[in-house]
């Protein structure tokens, strides 16, 4: 029934990313291709993003506004934080500290 409803086989994080909107996929691809990570500019932006999160859900738009980072960098940073268990997406496009 799941397959009939459009479910897809997921073997890893790349399969999940493939289903995202193009701008989110480009942001993740840029981070992967350039090797940005902890200790780099991406790591610094992840720290800035994480400082804006707390126990109350924060909309992505507010994170972009308060961080001063481009939306694509915020999207990549939130994804990286989620993958490391430091942030969690809740209802809609809202995030809390993991």
Coordinates of N, CA and C in Angstrom, one line a residue, residues 46 49-50 53-54 77-90 94-98:
X46 N 26.8 26.9 11.1 CA 26.0 26.0 11.8 C 26.0 26.4 13.3
X49 N 23.6 29.3 13.6 CA 22.2 28.8 13.5 C 21.8 28.1 14.8
X50 N 22.6 27.2 15.3 CA 22.3 26.5 16.5 C 22.0 27.4 17.7
X53 N 18.4 28.6 18.0 CA 17.4 27.5 18.3 C 17.3 27.3 19.8
X54 N 16.1 26.9 20.2 CA 15.9 26.6 21.6 C 14.8 25.6 21.7
X77 N 22.8 24.3 6.7 CA 23.2 24.2 8.1 C 22.2 23.5 8.9
X78 N 21.0 23.8 8.7 CA 19.9 23.0 9.4 C 19.9 21.6 9.1
X79 N 20.2 21.2 7.8 CA 20.2 19.8 7.4 C 21.4 19.1 8.1
X80 N 22.6 19.8 8.1 CA 23.7 19.2 8.8 C 23.5 19.1 10.3
X81 N 22.9 20.0 10.9 CA 22.6 19.9 12.3 C 21.6 18.8 12.6
X82 N 20.6 18.6 11.7 CA 19.7 17.5 11.9 C 20.4 16.2 11.8
X83 N 21.2 16.1 10.8 CA 21.9 14.8 10.6 C 22.8 14.4 11.7
X84 N 23.3 15.5 12.5 CA 24.2 15.2 13.6 C 23.4 15.1 14.9
X85 N 22.0 15.3 14.8 CA 21.2 15.2 16.0 C 21.2 16.4 16.9
X86 N 21.6 17.5 16.4 CA 21.7 18.8 17.2 C 20.5 19.7 17.0
X87 N 19.7 19.4 15.9 CA 18.5 20.2 15.7 C 17.4 19.2 15.2
X88 N 16.2 19.6 15.4 CA 15.1 18.8 15.0 C 14.0 19.6 14.3
X89 N 13.5 19.1 13.2 CA 12.4 19.8 12.5 C 11.1 19.4 13.1
X90 N 10.3 20.3 13.4 CA 9.0 20.1 14.0 C 7.9 20.6 13.0
X94 N 9.6 24.6 11.0 CA 10.1 25.1 12.3 C 11.1 24.2 12.9
X95 N 12.1 24.7 13.6 CA 13.2 23.9 14.2 C 13.3 24.2 15.6
X96 N 13.8 23.2 16.4 CA 14.2 23.3 17.8 C 15.5 22.7 18.0
X97 N 16.1 23.0 19.1 CA 17.4 22.4 19.4 C 17.2 20.9 19.6
X98 N 18.1 20.1 19.1 CA 18.0 18.6 19.1 C 18.1 18.1 20.5

